[in-house]
PDB file of C-alpha atoms in Angstrom:
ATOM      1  CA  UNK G1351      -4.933  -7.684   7.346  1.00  0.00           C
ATOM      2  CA  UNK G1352      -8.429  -5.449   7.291  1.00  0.00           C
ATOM      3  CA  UNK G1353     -11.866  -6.421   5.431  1.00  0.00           C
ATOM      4  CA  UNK G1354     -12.972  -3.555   3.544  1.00  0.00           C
ATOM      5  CA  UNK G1355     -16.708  -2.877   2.282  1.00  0.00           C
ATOM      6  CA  UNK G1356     -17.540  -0.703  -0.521  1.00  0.00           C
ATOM      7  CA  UNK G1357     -21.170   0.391  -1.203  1.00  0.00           C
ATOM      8  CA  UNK G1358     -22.627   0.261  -3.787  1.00  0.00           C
ATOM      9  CA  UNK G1359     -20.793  -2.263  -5.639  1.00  0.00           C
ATOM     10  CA  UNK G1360     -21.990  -0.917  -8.899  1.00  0.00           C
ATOM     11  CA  UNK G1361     -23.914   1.607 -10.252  1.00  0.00           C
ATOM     12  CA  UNK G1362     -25.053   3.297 -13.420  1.00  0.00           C
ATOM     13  CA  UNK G1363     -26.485   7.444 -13.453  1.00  0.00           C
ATOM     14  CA  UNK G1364     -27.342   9.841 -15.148  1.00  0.00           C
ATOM     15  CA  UNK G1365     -25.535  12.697 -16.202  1.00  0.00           C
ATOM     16  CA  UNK G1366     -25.026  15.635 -14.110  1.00  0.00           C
ATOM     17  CA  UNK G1367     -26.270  13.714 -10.868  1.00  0.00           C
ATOM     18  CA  UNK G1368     -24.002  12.473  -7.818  1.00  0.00           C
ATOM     19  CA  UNK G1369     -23.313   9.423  -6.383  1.00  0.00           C
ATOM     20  CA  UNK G1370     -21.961   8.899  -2.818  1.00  0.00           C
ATOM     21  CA  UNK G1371     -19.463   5.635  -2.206  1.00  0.00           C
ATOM     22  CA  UNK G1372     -19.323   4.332   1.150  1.00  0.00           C
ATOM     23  CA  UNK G1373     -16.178   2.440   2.289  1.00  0.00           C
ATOM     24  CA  UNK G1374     -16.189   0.873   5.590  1.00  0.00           C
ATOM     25  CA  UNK G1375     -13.203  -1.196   7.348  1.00  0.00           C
ATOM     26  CA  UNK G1376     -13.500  -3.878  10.228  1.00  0.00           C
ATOM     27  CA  UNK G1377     -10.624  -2.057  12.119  1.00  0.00           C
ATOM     28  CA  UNK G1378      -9.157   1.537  12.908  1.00  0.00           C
ATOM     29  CA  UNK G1379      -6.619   2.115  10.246  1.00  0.00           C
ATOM     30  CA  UNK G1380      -4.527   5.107  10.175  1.00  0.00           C
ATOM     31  CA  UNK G1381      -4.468   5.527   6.518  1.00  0.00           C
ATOM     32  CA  UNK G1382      -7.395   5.407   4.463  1.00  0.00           C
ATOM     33  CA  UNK G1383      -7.002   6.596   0.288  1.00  0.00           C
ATOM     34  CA  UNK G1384      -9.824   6.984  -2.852  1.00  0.00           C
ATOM     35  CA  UNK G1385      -8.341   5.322  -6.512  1.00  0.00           C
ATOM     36  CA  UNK G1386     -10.222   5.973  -9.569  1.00  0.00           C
ATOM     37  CA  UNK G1387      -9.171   2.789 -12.208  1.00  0.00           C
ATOM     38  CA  UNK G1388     -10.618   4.051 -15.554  1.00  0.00           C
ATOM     39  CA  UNK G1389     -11.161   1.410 -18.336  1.00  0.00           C
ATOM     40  CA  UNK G1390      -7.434  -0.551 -19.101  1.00  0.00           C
ATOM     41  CA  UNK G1391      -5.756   1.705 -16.889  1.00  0.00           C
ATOM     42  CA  UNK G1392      -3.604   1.764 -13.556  1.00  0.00           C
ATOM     43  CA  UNK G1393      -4.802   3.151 -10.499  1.00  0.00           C
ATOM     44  CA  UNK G1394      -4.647   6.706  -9.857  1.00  0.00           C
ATOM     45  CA  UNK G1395      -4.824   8.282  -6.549  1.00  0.00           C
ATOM     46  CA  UNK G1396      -7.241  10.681  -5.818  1.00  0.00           C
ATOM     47  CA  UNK G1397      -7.023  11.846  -2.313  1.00  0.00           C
ATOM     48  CA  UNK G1398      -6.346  11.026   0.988  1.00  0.00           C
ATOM     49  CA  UNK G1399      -8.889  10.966   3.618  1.00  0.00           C
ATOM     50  CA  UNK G1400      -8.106  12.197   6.840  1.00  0.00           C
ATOM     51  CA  UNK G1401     -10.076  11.303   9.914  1.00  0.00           C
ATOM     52  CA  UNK G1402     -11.781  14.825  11.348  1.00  0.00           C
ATOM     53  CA  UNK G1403     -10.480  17.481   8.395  1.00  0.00           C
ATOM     54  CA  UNK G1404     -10.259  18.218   5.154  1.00  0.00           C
ATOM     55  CA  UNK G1405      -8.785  15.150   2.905  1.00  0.00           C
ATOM     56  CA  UNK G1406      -5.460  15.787   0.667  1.00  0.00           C
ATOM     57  CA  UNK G1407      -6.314  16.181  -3.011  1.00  0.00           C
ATOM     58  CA  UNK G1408      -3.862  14.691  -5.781  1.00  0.00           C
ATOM     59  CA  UNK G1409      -3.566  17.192  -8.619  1.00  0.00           C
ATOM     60  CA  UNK G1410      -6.206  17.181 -10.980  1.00  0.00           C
ATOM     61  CA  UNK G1411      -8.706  16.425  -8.467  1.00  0.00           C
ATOM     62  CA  UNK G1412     -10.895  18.851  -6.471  1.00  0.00           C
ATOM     63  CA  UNK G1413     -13.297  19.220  -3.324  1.00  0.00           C
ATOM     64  CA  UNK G1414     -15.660  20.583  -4.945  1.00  0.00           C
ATOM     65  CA  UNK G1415     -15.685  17.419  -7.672  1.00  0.00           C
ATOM     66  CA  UNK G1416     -15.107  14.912  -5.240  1.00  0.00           C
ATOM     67  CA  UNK G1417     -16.198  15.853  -1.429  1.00  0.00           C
ATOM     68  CA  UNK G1418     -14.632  13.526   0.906  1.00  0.00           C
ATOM     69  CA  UNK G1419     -15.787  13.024   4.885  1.00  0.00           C
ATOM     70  CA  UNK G1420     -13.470  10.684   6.837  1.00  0.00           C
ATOM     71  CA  UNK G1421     -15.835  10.688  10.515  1.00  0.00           C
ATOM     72  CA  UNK G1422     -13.958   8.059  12.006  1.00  0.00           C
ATOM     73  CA  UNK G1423     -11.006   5.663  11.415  1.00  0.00           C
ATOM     74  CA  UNK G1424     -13.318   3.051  10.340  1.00  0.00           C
ATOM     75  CA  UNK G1425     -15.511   4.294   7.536  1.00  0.00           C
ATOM     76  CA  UNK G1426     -14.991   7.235   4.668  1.00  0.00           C
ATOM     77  CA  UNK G1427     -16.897   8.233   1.924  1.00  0.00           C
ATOM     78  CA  UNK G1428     -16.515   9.573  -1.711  1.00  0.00           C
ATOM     79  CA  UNK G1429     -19.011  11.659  -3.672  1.00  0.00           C
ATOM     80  CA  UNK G1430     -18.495  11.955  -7.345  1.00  0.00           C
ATOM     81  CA  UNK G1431     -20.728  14.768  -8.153  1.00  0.00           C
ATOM     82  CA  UNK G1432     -22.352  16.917 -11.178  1.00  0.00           C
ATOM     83  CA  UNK G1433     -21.247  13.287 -12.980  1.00  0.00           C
ATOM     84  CA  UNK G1434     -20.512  12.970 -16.569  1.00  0.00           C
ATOM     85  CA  UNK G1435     -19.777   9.821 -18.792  1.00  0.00           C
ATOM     86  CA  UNK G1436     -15.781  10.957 -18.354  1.00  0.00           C
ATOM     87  CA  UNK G1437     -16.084   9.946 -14.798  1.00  0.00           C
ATOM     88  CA  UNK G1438     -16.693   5.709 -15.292  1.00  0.00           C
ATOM     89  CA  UNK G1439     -14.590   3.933 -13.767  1.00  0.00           C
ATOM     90  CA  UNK G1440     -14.206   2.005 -10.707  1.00  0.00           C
ATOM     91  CA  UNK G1441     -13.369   3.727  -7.741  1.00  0.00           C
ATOM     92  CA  UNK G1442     -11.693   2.044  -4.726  1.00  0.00           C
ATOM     93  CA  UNK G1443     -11.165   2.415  -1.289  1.00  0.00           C
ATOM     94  CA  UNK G1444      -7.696   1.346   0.098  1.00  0.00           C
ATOM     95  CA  UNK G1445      -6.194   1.469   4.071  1.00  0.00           C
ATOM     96  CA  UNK G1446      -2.954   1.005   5.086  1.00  0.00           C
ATOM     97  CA  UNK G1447      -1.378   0.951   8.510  1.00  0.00           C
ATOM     98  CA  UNK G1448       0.957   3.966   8.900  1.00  0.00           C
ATOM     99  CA  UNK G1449       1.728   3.592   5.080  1.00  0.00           C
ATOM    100  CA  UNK G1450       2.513   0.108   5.248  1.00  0.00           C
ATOM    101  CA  UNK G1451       0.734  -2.815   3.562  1.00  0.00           C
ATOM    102  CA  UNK G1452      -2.061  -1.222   1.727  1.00  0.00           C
ATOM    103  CA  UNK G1453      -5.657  -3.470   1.356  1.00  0.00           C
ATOM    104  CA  UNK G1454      -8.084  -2.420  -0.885  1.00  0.00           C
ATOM    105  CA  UNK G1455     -12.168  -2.779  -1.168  1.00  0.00           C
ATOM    106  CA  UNK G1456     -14.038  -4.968  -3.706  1.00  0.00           C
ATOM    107  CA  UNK G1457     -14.455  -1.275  -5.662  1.00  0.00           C
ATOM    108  CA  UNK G1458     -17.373   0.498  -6.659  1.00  0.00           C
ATOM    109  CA  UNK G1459     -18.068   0.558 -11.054  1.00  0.00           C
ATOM    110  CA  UNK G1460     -19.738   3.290 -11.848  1.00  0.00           C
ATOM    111  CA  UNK G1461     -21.298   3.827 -15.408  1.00  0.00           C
ATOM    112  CA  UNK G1462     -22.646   7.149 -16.180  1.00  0.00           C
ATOM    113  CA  UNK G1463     -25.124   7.827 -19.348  1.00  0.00           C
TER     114      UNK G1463
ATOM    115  CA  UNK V  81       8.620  11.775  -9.609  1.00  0.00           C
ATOM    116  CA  UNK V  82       8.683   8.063  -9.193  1.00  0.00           C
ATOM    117  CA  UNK V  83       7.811   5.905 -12.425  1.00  0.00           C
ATOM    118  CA  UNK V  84       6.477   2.766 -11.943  1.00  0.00           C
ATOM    119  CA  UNK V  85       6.840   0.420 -15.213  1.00  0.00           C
ATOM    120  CA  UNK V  86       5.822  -3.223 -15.407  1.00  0.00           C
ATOM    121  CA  UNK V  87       6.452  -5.057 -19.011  1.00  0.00           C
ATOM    122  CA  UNK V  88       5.331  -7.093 -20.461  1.00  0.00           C
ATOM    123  CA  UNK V  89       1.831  -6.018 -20.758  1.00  0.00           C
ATOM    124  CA  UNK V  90       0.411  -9.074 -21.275  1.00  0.00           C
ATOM    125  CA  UNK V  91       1.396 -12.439 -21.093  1.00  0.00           C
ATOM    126  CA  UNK V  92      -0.017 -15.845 -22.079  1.00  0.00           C
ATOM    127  CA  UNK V  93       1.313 -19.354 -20.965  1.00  0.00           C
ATOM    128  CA  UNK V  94       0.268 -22.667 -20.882  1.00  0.00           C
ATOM    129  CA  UNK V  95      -0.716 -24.020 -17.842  1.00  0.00           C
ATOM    130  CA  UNK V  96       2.288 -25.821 -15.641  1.00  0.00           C
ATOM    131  CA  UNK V  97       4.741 -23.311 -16.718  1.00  0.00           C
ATOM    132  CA  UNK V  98       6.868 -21.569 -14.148  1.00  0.00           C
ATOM    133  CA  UNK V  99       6.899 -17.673 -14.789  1.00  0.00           C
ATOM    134  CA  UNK V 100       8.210 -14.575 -14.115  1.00  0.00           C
ATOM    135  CA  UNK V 101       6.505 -10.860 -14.076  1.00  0.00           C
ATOM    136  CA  UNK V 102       8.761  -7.518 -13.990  1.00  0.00           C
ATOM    137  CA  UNK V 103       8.569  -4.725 -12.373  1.00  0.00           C
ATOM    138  CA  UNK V 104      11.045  -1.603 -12.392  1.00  0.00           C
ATOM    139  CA  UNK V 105      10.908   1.895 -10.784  1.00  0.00           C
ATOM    140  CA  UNK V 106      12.761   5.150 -11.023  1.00  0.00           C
ATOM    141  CA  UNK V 107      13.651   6.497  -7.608  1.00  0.00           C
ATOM    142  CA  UNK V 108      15.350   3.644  -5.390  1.00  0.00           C
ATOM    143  CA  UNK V 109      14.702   5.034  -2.240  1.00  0.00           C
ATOM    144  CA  UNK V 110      11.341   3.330  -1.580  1.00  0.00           C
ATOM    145  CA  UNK V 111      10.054   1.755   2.047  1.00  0.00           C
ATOM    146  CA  UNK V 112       8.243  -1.037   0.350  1.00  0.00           C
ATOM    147  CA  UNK V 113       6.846  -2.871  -2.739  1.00  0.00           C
ATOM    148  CA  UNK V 114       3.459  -4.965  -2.849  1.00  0.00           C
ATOM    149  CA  UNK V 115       2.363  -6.990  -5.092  1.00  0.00           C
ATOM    150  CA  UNK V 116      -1.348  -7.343  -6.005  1.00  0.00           C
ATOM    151  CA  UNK V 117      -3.605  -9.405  -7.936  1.00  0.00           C
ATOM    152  CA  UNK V 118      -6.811  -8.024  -9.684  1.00  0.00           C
ATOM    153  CA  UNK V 119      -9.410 -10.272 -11.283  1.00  0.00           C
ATOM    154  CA  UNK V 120     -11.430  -7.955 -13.991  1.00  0.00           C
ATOM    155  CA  UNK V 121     -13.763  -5.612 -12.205  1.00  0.00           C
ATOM    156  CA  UNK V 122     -12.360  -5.820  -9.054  1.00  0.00           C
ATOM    157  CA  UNK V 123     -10.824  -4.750  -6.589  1.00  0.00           C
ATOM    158  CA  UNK V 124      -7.013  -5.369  -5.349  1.00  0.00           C
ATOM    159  CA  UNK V 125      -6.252  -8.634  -2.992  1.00  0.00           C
ATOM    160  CA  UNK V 126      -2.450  -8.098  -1.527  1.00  0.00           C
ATOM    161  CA  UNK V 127      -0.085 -10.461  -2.863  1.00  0.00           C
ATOM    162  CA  UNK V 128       2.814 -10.138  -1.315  1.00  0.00           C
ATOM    163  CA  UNK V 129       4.739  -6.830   0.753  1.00  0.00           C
ATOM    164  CA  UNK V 130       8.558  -6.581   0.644  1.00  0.00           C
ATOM    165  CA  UNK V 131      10.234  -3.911   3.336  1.00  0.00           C
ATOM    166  CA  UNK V 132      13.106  -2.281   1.680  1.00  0.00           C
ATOM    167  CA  UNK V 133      15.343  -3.974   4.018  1.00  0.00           C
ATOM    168  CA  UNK V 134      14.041  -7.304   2.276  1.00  0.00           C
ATOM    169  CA  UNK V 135      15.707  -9.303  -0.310  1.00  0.00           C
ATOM    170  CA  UNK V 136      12.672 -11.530  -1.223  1.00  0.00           C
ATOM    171  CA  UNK V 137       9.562 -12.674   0.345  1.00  0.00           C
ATOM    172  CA  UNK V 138       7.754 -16.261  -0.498  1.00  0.00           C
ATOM    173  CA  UNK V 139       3.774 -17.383  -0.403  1.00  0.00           C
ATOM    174  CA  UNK V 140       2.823 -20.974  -1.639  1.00  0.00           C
ATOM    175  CA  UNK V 141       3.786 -20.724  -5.276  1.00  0.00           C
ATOM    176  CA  UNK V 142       4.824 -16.846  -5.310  1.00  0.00           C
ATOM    177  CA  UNK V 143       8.228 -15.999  -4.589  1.00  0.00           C
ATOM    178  CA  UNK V 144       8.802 -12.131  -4.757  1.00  0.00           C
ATOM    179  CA  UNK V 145      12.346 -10.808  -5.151  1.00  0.00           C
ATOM    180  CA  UNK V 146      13.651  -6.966  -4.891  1.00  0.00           C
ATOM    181  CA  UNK V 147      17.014  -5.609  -5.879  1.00  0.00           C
ATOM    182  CA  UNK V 148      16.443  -1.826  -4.978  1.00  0.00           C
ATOM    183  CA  UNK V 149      19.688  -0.211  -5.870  1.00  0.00           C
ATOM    184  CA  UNK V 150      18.747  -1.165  -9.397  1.00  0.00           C
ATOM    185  CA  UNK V 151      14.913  -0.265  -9.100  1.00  0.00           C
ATOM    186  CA  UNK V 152      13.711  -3.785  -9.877  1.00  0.00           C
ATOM    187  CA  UNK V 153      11.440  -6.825  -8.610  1.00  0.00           C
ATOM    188  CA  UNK V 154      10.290 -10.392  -9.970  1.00  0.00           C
ATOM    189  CA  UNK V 155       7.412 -11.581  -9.072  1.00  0.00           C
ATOM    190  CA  UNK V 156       8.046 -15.424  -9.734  1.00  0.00           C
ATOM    191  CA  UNK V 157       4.717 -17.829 -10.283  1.00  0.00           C
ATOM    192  CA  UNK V 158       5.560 -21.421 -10.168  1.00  0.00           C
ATOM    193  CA  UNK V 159       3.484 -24.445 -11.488  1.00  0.00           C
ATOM    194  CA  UNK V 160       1.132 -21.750 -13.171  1.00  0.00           C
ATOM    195  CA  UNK V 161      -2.392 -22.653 -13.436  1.00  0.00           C
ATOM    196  CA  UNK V 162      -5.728 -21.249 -14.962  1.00  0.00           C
ATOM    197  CA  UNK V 163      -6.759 -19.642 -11.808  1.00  0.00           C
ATOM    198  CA  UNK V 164      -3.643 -17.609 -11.698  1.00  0.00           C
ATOM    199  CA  UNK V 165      -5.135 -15.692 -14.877  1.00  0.00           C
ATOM    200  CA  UNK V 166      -5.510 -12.353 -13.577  1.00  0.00           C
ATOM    201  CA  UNK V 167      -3.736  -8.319 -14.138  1.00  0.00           C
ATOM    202  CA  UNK V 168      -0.782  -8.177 -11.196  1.00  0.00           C
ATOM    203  CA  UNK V 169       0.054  -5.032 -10.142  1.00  0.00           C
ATOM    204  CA  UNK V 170       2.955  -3.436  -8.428  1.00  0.00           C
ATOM    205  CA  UNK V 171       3.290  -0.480  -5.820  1.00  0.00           C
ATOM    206  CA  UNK V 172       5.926   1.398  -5.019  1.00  0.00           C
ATOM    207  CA  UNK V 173       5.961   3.291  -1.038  1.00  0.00           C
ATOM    208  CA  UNK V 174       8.092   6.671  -1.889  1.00  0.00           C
ATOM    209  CA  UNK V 175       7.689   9.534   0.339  1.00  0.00           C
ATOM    210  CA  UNK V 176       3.881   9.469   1.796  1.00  0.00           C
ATOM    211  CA  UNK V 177       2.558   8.133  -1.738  1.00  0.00           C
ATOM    212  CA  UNK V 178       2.343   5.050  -3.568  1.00  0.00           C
ATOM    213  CA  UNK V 179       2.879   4.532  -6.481  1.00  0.00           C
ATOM    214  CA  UNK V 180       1.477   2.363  -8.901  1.00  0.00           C
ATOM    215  CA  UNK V 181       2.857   0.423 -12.238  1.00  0.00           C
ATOM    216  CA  UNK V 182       0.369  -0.511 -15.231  1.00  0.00           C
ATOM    217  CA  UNK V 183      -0.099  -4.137 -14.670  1.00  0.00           C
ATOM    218  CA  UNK V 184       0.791  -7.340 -16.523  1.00  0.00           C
ATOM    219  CA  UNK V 185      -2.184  -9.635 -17.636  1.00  0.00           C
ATOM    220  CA  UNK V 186      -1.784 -13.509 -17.560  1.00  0.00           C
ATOM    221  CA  UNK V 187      -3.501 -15.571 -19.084  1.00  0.00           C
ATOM    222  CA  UNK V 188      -2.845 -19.759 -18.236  1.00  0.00           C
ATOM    223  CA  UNK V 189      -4.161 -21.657 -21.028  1.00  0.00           C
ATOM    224  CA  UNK V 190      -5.926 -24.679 -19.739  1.00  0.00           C
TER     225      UNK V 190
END
């Protein structure tokens, strides 16, 4: 199994600001993903971060929304940027070993005003 | 695409009662199917992983069972109790994605 850390654990901004989620795992993991959960809703997939270039964006989500940086295998992070109140939710972090068994952080609720 | 459906909903039993949560996908040529368990406003804890070369796999009181030809798996709670009130979730591994289902809430009335 891996232990994954999400910072913050919650937050609440204002509109049109950005917030940067850090996700950090206790081992090298090949895979590493970004979910958005909005309220009483299923996870949906948001990108893929790769370690050293660009991550792979899901349709309906952008670089330019949501900048990714994957440094190492260990830690990635997710801005949500120019926020608005569409984009609460939680967002989580999730690793998997060559897309096997997938473990996911404590997530990261983010309320925006 | 793959579809990912998980009925019911929600369900509520009393506690003791031996249960069993559904989930059914489209496209049958999946790798794997995990089961997780999400308390409100958090995040995922893993639950059980079936390969698609698996017929069932078993943890304490959690037996998980996968008939893939017919895109279906049980997740089967025994001896329910109030901590096993929680939304489980199922995933799907097709292709390089995974795919999720909606969830069923339990509730185990004390």
């Amino acid at each position: 199994s891996a232990v994954i850390s999400q910072k913050p654990s919650r937050d609440i901004c204002q509109r049109g600001t950005s917030l940067t989620i850090q996700c950090q795992v206790d081992s090298q993991v090949t895979m590493m993903f970004w979910y958005r959960q909005q309220p009483g809703q299923s996870l949906t997939l948001i990108a893929t971060a790769n370690q050293g270039s660009e991550a792979t964006y899901e349709s309906g989500f952008v670089i330019d929304k949501f900048p990714i940086s994957r440094p190492n295998l260990t830690f990635s992070t997710l801005t949500v940027s120019n926020m608005s109140p569409e984009d609460s939710s939680i967002y989580l972090c999730s690793v998997a070993i060559y897309y096997n068994e997938q473990f996911f952080g404590p997530g990261t609720r983010l309320t925006v005003l | 695409k793959q579809e990912v459906t998980q009925i019911p909903a929600a369900l509520s039993v009393p506690e003791g009662e031996n249960l069993v949560l559904n989930c059914s996908f489209t496209d049958s040529a999946i790798y794997n199917l995990q089961w997780f368990r999400q308390d409100p406003g958090k995040g995922l804890t893993s639950l059980l992983l079936i390969q698609s070369s698996q017929r069932e796999q078993t943890s304490g009181r959690l037996n998980a069972s996968l008939d893939k030809s017919s895109g279906r798996s049980t997740l089967y709670i025994a001896a329910s109790q109030p901590g096993d009130s929680a939304t489980y979730l199922c995933a799907v591994l097709t292709g390089n994605q995974f795919y999720f289902g909606t969830g069923t809430s339990l509730t185990v009335i004390p």
